[in-house]
PDB file of C-alpha atoms in Angstrom:
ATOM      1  CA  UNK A  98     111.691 133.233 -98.041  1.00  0.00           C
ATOM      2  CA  UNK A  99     111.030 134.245 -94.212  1.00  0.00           C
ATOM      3  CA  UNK A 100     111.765 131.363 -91.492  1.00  0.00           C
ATOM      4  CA  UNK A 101     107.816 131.707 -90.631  1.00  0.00           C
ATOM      5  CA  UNK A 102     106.515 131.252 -93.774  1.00  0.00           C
ATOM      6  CA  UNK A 103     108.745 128.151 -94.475  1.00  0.00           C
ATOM      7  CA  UNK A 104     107.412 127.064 -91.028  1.00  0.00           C
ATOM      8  CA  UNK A 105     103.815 127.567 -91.959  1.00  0.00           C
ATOM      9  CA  UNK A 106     104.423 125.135 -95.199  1.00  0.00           C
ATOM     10  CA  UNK A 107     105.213 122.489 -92.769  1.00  0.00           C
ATOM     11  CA  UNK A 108     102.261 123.338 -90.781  1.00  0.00           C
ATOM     12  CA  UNK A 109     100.432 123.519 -93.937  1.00  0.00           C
ATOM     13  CA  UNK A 110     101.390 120.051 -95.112  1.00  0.00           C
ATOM     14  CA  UNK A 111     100.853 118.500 -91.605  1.00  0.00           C
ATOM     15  CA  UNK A 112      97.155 119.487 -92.430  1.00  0.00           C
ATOM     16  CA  UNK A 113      97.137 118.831 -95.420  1.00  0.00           C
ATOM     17  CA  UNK A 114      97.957 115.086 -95.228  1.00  0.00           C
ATOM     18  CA  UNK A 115      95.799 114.331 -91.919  1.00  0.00           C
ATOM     19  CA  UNK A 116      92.784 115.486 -93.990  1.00  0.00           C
ATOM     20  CA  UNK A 117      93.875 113.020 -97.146  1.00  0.00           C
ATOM     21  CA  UNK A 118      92.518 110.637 -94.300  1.00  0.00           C
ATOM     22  CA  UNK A 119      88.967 111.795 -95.866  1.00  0.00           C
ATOM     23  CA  UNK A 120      88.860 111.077 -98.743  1.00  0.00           C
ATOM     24  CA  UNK A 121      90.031 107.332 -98.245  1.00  0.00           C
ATOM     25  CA  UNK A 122      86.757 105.408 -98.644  1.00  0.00           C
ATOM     26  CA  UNK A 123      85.819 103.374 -95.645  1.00  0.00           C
ATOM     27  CA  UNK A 124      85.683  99.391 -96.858  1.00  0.00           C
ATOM     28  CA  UNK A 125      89.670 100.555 -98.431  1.00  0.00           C
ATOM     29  CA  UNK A 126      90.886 101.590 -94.720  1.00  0.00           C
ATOM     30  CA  UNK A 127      93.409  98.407 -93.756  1.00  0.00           C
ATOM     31  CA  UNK A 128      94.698  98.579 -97.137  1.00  0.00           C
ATOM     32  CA  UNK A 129      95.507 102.700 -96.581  1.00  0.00           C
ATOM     33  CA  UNK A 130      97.126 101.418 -93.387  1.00  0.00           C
ATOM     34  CA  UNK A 131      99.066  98.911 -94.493  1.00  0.00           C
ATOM     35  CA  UNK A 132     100.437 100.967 -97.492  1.00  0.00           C
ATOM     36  CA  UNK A 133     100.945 103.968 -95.060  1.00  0.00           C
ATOM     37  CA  UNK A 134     103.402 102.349 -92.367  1.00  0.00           C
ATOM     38  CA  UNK A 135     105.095  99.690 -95.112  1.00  0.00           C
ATOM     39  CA  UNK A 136     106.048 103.283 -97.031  1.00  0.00           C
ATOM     40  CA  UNK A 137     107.022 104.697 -93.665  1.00  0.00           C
ATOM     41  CA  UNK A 138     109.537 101.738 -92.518  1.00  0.00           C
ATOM     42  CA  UNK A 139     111.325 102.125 -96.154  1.00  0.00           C
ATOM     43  CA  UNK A 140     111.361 105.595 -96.376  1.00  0.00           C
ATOM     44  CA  UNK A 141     112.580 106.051 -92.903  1.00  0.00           C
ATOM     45  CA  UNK A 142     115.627 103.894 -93.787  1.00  0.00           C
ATOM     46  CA  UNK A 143     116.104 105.524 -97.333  1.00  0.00           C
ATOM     47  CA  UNK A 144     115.823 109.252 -96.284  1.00  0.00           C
ATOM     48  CA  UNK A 145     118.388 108.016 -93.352  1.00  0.00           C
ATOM     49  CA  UNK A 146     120.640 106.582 -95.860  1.00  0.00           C
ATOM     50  CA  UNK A 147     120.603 110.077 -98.420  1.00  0.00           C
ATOM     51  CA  UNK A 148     120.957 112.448 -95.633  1.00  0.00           C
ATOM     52  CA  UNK A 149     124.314 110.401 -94.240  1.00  0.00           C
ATOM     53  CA  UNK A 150     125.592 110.390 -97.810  1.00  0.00           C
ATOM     54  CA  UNK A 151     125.132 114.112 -97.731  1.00  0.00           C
ATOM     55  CA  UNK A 152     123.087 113.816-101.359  1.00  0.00           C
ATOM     56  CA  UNK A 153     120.208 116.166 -99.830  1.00  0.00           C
ATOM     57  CA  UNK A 154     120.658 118.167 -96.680  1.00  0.00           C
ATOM     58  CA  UNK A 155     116.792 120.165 -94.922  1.00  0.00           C
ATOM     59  CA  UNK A 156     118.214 123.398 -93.718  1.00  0.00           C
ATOM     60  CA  UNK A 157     115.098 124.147 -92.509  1.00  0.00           C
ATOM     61  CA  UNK A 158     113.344 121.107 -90.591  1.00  0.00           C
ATOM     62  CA  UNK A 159     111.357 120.280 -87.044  1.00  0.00           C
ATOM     63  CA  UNK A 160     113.006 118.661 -84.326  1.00  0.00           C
ATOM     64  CA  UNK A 161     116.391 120.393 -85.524  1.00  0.00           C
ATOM     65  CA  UNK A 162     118.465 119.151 -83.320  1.00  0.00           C
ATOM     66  CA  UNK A 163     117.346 115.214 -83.081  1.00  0.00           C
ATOM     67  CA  UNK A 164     117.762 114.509 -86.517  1.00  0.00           C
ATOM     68  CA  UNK A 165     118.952 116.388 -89.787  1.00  0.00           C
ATOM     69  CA  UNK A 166     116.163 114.600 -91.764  1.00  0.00           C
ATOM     70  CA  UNK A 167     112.573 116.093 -92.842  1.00  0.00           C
ATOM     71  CA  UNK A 168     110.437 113.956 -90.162  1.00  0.00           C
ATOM     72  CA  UNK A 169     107.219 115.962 -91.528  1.00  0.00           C
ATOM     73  CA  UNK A 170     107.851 114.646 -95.212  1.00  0.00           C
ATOM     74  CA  UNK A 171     109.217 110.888 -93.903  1.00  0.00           C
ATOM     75  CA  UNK A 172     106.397 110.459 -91.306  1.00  0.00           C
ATOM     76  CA  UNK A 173     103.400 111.802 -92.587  1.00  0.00           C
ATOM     77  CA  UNK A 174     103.336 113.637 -96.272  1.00  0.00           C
ATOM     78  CA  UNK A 175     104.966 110.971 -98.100  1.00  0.00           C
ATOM     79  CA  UNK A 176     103.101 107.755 -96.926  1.00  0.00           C
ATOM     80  CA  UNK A 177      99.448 109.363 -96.471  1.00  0.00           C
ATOM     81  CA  UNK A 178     100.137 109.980-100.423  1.00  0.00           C
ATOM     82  CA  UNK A 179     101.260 106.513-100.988  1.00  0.00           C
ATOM     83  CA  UNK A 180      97.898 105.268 -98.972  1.00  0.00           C
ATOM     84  CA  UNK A 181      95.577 107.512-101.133  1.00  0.00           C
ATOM     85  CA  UNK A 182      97.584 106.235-104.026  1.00  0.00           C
ATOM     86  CA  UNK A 183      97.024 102.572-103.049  1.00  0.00           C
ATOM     87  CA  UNK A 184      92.886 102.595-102.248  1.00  0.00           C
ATOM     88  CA  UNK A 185      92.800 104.246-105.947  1.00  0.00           C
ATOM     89  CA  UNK A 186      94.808 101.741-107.779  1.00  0.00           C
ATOM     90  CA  UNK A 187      93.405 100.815-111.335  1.00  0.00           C
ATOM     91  CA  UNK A 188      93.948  97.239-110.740  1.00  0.00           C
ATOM     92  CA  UNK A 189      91.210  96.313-113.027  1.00  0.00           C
ATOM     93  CA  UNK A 190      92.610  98.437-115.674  1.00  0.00           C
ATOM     94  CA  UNK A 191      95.021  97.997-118.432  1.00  0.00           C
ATOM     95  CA  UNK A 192      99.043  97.593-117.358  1.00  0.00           C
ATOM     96  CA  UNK A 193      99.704 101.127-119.347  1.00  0.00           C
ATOM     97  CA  UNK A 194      96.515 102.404-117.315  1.00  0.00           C
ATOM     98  CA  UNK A 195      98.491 101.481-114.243  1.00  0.00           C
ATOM     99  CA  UNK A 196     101.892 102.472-115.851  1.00  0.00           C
ATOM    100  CA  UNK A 197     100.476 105.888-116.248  1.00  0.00           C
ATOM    101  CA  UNK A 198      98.640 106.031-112.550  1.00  0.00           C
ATOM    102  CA  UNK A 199     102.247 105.460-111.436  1.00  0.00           C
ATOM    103  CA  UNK A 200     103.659 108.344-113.553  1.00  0.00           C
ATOM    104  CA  UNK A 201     101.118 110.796-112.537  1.00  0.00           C
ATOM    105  CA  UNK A 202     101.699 110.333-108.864  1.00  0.00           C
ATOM    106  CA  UNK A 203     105.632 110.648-108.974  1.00  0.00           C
ATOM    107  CA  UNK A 204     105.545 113.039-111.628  1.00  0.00           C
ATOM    108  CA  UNK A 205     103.124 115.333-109.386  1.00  0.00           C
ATOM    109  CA  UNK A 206     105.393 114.538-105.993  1.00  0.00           C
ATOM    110  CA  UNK A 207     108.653 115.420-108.174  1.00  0.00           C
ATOM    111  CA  UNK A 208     107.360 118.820-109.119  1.00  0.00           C
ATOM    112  CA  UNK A 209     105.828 119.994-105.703  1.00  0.00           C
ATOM    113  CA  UNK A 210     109.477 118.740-104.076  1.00  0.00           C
ATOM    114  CA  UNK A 211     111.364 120.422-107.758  1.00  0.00           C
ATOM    115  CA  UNK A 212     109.114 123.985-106.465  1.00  0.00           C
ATOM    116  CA  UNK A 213     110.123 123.494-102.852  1.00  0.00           C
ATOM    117  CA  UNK A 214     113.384 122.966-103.858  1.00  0.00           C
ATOM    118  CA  UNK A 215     113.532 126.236-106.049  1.00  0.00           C
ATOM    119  CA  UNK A 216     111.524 128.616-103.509  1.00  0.00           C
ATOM    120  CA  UNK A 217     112.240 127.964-100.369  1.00  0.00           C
ATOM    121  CA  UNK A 218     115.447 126.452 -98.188  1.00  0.00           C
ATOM    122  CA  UNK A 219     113.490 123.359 -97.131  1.00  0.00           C
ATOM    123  CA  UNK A 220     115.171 121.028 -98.524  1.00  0.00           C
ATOM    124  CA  UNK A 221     118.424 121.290-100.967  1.00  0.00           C
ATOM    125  CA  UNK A 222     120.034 119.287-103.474  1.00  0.00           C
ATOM    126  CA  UNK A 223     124.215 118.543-102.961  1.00  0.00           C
ATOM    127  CA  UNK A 224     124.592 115.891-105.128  1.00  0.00           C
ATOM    128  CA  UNK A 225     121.113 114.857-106.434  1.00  0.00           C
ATOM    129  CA  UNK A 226     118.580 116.142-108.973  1.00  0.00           C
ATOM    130  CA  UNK A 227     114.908 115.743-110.043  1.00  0.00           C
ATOM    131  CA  UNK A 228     115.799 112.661-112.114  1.00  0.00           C
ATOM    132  CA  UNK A 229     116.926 111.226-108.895  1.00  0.00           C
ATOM    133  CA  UNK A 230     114.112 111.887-106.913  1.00  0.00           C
ATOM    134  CA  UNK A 231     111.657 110.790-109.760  1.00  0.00           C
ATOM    135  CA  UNK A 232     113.213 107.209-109.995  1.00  0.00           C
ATOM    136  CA  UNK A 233     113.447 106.958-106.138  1.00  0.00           C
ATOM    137  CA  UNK A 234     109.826 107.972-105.673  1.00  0.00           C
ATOM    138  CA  UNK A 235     108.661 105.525-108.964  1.00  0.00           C
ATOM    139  CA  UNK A 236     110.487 102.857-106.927  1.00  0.00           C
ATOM    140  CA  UNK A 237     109.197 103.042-103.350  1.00  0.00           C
ATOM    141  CA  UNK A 238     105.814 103.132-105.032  1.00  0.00           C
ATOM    142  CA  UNK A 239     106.514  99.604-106.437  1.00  0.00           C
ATOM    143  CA  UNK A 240     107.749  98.246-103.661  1.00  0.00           C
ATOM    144  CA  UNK A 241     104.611  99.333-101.671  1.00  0.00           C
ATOM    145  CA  UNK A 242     102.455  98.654-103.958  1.00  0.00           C
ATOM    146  CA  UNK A 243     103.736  94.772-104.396  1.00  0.00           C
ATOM    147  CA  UNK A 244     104.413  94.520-100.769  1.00  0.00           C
ATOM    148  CA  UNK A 245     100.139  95.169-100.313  1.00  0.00           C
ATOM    149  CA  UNK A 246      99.441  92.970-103.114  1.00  0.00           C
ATOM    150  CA  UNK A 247     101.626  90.053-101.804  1.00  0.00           C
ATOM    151  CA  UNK A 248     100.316  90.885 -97.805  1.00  0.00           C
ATOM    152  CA  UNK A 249      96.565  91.218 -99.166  1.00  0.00           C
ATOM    153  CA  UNK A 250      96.887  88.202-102.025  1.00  0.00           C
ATOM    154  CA  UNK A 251      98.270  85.692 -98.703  1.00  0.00           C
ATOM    155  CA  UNK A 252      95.779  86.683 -96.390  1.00  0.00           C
ATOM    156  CA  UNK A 253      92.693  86.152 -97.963  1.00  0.00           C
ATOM    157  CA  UNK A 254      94.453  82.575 -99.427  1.00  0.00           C
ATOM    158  CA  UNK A 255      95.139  81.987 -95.354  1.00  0.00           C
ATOM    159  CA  UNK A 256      91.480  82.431 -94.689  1.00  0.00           C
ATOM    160  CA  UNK A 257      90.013  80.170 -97.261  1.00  0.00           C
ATOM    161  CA  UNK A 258      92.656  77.443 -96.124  1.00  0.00           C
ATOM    162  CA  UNK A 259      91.108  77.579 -92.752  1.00  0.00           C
ATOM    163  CA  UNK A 260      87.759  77.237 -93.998  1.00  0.00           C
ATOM    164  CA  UNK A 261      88.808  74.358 -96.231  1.00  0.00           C
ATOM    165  CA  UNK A 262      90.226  73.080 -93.133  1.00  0.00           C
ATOM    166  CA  UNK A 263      87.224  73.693 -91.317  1.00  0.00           C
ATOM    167  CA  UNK A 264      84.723  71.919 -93.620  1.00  0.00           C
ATOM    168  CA  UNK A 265      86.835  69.049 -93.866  1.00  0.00           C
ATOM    169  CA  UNK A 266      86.893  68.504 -90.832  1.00  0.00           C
ATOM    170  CA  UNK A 267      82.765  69.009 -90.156  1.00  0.00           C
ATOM    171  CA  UNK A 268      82.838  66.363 -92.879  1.00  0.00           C
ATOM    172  CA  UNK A 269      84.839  63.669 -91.463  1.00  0.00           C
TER     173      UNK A 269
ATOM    174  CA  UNK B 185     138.544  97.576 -79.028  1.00  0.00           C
ATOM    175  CA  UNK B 186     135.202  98.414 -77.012  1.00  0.00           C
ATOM    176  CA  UNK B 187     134.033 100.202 -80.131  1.00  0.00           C
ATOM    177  CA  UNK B 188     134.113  97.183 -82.126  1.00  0.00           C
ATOM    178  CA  UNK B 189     132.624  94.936 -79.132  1.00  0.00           C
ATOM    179  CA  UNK B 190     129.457  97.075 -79.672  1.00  0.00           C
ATOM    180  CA  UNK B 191     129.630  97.489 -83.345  1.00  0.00           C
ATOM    181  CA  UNK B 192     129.422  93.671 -83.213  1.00  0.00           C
ATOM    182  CA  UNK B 193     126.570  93.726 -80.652  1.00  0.00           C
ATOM    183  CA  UNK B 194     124.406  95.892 -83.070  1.00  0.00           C
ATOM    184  CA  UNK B 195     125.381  92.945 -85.602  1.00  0.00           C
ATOM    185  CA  UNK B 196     124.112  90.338 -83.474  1.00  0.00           C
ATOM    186  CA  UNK B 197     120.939  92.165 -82.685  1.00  0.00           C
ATOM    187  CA  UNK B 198     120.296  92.356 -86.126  1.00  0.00           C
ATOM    188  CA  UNK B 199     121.068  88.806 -86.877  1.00  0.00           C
ATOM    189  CA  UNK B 200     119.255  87.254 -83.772  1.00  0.00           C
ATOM    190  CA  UNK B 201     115.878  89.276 -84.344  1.00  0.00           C
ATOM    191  CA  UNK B 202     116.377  88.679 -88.531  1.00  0.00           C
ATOM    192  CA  UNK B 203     116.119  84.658 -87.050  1.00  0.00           C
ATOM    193  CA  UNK B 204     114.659  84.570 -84.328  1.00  0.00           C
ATOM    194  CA  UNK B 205     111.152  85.749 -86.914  1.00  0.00           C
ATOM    195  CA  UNK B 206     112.259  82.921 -89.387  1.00  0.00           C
ATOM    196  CA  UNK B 207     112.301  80.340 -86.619  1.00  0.00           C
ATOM    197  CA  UNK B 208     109.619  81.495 -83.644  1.00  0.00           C
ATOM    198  CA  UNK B 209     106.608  83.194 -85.903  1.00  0.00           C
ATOM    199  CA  UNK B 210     104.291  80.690 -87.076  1.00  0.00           C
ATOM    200  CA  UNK B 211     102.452  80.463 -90.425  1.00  0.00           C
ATOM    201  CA  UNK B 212      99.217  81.561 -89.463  1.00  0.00           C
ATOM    202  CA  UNK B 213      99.917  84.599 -87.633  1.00  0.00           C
ATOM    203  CA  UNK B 214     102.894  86.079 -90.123  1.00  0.00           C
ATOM    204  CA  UNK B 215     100.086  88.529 -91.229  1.00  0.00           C
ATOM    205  CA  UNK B 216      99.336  89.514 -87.464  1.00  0.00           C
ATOM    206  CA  UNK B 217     103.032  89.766 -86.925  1.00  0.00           C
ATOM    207  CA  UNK B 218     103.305  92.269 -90.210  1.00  0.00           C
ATOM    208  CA  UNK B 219     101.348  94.980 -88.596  1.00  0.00           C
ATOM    209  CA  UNK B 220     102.024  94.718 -85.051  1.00  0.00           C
ATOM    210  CA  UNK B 221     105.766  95.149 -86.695  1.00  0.00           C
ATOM    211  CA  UNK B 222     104.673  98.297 -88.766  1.00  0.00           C
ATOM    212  CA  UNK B 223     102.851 100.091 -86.229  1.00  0.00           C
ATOM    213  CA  UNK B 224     105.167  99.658 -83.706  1.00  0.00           C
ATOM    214  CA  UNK B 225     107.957 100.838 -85.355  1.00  0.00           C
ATOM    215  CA  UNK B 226     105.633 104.090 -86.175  1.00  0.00           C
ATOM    216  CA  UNK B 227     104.693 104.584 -83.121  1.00  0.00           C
ATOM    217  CA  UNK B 228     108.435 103.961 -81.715  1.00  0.00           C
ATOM    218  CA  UNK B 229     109.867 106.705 -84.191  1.00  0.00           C
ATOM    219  CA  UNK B 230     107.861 109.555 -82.244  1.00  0.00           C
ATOM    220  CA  UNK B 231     108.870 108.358 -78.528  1.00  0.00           C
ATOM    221  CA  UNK B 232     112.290 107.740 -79.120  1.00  0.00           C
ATOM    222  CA  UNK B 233     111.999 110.833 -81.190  1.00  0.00           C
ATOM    223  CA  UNK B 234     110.390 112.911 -78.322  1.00  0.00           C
ATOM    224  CA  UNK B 235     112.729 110.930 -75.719  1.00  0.00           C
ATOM    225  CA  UNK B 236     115.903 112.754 -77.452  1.00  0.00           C
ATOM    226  CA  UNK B 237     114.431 116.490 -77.653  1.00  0.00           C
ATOM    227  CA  UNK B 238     113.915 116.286 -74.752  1.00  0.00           C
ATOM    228  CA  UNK B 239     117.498 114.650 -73.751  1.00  0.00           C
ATOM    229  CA  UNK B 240     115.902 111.459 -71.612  1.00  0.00           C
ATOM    230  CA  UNK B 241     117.864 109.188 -74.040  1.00  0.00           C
ATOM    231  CA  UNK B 242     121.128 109.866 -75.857  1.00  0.00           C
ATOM    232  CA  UNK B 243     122.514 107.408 -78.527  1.00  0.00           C
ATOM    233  CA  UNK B 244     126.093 108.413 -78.590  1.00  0.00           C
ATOM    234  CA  UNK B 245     127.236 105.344 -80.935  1.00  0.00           C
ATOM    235  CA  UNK B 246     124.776 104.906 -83.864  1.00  0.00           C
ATOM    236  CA  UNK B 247     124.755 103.986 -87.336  1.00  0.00           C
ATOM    237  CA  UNK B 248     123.754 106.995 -89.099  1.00  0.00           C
ATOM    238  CA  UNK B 249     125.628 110.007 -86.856  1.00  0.00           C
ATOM    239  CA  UNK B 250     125.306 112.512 -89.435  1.00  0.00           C
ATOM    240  CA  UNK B 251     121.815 111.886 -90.440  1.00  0.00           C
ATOM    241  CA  UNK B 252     120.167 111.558 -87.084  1.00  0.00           C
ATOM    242  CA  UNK B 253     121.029 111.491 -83.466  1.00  0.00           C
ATOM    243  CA  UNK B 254     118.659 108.180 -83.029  1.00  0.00           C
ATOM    244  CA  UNK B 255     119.711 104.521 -83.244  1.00  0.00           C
ATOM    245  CA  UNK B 256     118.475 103.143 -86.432  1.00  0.00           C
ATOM    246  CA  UNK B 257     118.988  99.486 -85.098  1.00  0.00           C
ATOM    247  CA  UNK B 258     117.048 100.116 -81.905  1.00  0.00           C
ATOM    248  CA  UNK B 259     114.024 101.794 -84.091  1.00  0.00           C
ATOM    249  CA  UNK B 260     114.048  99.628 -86.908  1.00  0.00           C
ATOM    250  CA  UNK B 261     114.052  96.275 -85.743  1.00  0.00           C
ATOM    251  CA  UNK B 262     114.847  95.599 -81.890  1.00  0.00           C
ATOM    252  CA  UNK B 263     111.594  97.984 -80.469  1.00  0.00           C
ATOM    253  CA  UNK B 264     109.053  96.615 -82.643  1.00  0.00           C
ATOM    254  CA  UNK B 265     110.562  92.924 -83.136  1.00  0.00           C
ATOM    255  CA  UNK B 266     110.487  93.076 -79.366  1.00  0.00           C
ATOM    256  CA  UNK B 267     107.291  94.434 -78.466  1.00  0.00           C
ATOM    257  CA  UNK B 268     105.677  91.983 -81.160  1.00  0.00           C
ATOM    258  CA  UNK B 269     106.772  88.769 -79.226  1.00  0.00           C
ATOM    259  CA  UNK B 270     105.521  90.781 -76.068  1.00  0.00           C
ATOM    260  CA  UNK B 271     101.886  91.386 -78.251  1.00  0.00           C
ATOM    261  CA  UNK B 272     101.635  87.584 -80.018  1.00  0.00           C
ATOM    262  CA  UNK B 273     103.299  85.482 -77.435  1.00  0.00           C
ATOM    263  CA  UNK B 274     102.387  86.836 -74.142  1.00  0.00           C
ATOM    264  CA  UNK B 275      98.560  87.019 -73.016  1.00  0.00           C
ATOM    265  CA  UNK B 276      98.126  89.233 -71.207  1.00  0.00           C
ATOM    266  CA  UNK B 277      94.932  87.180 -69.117  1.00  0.00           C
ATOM    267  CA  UNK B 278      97.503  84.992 -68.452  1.00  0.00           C
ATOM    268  CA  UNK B 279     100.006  87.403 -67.074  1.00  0.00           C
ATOM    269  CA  UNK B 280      97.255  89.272 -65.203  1.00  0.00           C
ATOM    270  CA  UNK B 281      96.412  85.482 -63.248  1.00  0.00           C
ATOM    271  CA  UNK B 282      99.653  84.871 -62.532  1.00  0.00           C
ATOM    272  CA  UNK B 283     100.136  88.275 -61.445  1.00  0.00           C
ATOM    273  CA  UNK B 284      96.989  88.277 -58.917  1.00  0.00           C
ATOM    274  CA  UNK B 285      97.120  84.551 -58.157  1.00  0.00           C
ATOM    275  CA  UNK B 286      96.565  84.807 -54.558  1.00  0.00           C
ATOM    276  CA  UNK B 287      93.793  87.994 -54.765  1.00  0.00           C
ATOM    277  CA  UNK B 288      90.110  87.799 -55.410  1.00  0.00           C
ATOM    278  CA  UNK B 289      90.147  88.895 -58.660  1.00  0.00           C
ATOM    279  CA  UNK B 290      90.059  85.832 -60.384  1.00  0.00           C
ATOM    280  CA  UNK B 291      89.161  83.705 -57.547  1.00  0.00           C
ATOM    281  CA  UNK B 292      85.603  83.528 -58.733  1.00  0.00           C
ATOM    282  CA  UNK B 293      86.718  81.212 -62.171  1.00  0.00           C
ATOM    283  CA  UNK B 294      89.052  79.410 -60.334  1.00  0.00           C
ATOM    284  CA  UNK B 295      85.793  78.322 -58.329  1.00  0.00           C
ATOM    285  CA  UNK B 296      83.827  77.770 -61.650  1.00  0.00           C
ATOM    286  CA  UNK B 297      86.460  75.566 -62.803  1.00  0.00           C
TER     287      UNK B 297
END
């Protein structure tokens, strides 16, 4: 595949993922955000940590010669999916509801990285394979989606403290 | 020798920052501290990214050499632990009346007061 239409993916993608921003309902926003940069600190250490083990190398990338991991995929593809995933969570819904939510997302992100994989040179597998990738993806995921429940759960129990705290003291 | 000396530094910044949130952070604003954290560690990816291409900064000991030519200690924790303390701790009305304490500017409260 030519070096400008590889280039034009990334472009594509970079588009693609700012307008996700749309279609994340307004009242659902600081839980987007918080899902977006919580995926972005992990992934950032994780992609870090495969590249170095030379399980996945980007031949083709942006910002070659700073770093030899995909910033487009680490910064901005991965966690804007991860914050639409989050403001459409099923938590009202059965746990095999939510199993499958989970299964659909990574299942869809495993293919379009298996395609890009097959097609093009942006990204190749050394020592790795779509099994890999599936469980990696499946896990993040988790992680996020625990680390908004626990950072979302807190909060609102911090806010009705302090109005507990404020009525008792109005009282006495 | 000097190798390890800064090896060990890297350590210790881990270790200091890792406690110095256990200790300093209070309860009430650990949710504040979460996102300052986050964003500034996104927003500290693209500068020191940026600062590299174009060769303002060079990190010629870091942890992941292969991977990436930036210092994963200095992006993950130290920049946005740092400027965290700088956004919760410091106010910045207070630095700006210390700063001007013998100009007009906030001459007029100091009046009202």
């Amino acid at each position: 595949m030519s070096l400008l239409l590889q280039y034009g993916i990334i472009v594509s993608v970079w588009i693609l993922s700012l307008l996700l921003i749309l279609i994340i309902p307004r009242q659902k926003r600081r839980l987007a955000m918080v899902a977006f940069l919580f995926k972005q600190y992990i992934t950032c250490i994780f992609g870090h940590a495969v590249v170095e083990l030379k399980l996945l190398t980007y031949p083709v990338r942006e910002l070659a010669d700073v770093s030899r991991t995909s910033f487009t995929y680490e910064y901005m593809a991965y966690p804007m999916t991860c914050a639409v995933f989050n403001t459409y969570y099923p938590s009202h819904r059965g746990r095999w509801v939510q199993f499958g939510y989970y299964v659909l997302f990574t299942t869809v992100l495993t293919v379009v990285e298996v395609l890009i994989e097959q097609y093009t040179d942006l990204i190749r597998y050394v020592r790795w394979n779509w099994f890999w990738s599936w469980a990696t993806i499946f896990l993040t995921f988790l992680m996020t989606r625990a680390f908004c429940v626990v950072y979302f759960g807190t909060m609102t129990r911090v806010e009705t403290a302090k109005q507990k705290n404020a009525a008792s003291t109005t009282r006495s | 020798m000097a190798m390890d000396v800064e090896r060990n530094l890297l350590l210790l910044v881990w270790f200091v920052c890792i406690t110095t949130i256990y200790f300093l952070v209070p309860r009430a604003k650990a949710h504040e501290f979460v996102l300052c954290f986050l964003v500034c560690q996104a927003v500290g990816w693209i500068v020191e990214v940026l600062l590299v291409q174009f060769d303002l900064v060079a990190y010629p000991l870091r942890e992941f050499p292969k991977a990436s030519d930036l210092n994963i200690t200095f992006k993950v924790v130290w920049t946005p632990v740092a400027s965290v303390y700088s956004i919760i701790f410091l106010s910045v009305r207070c630095l700006a009346s210390w700063f001007f304490r013998d100009r007009k500017v906030f001459r007029k409260e100091a009046n009202e007061r």
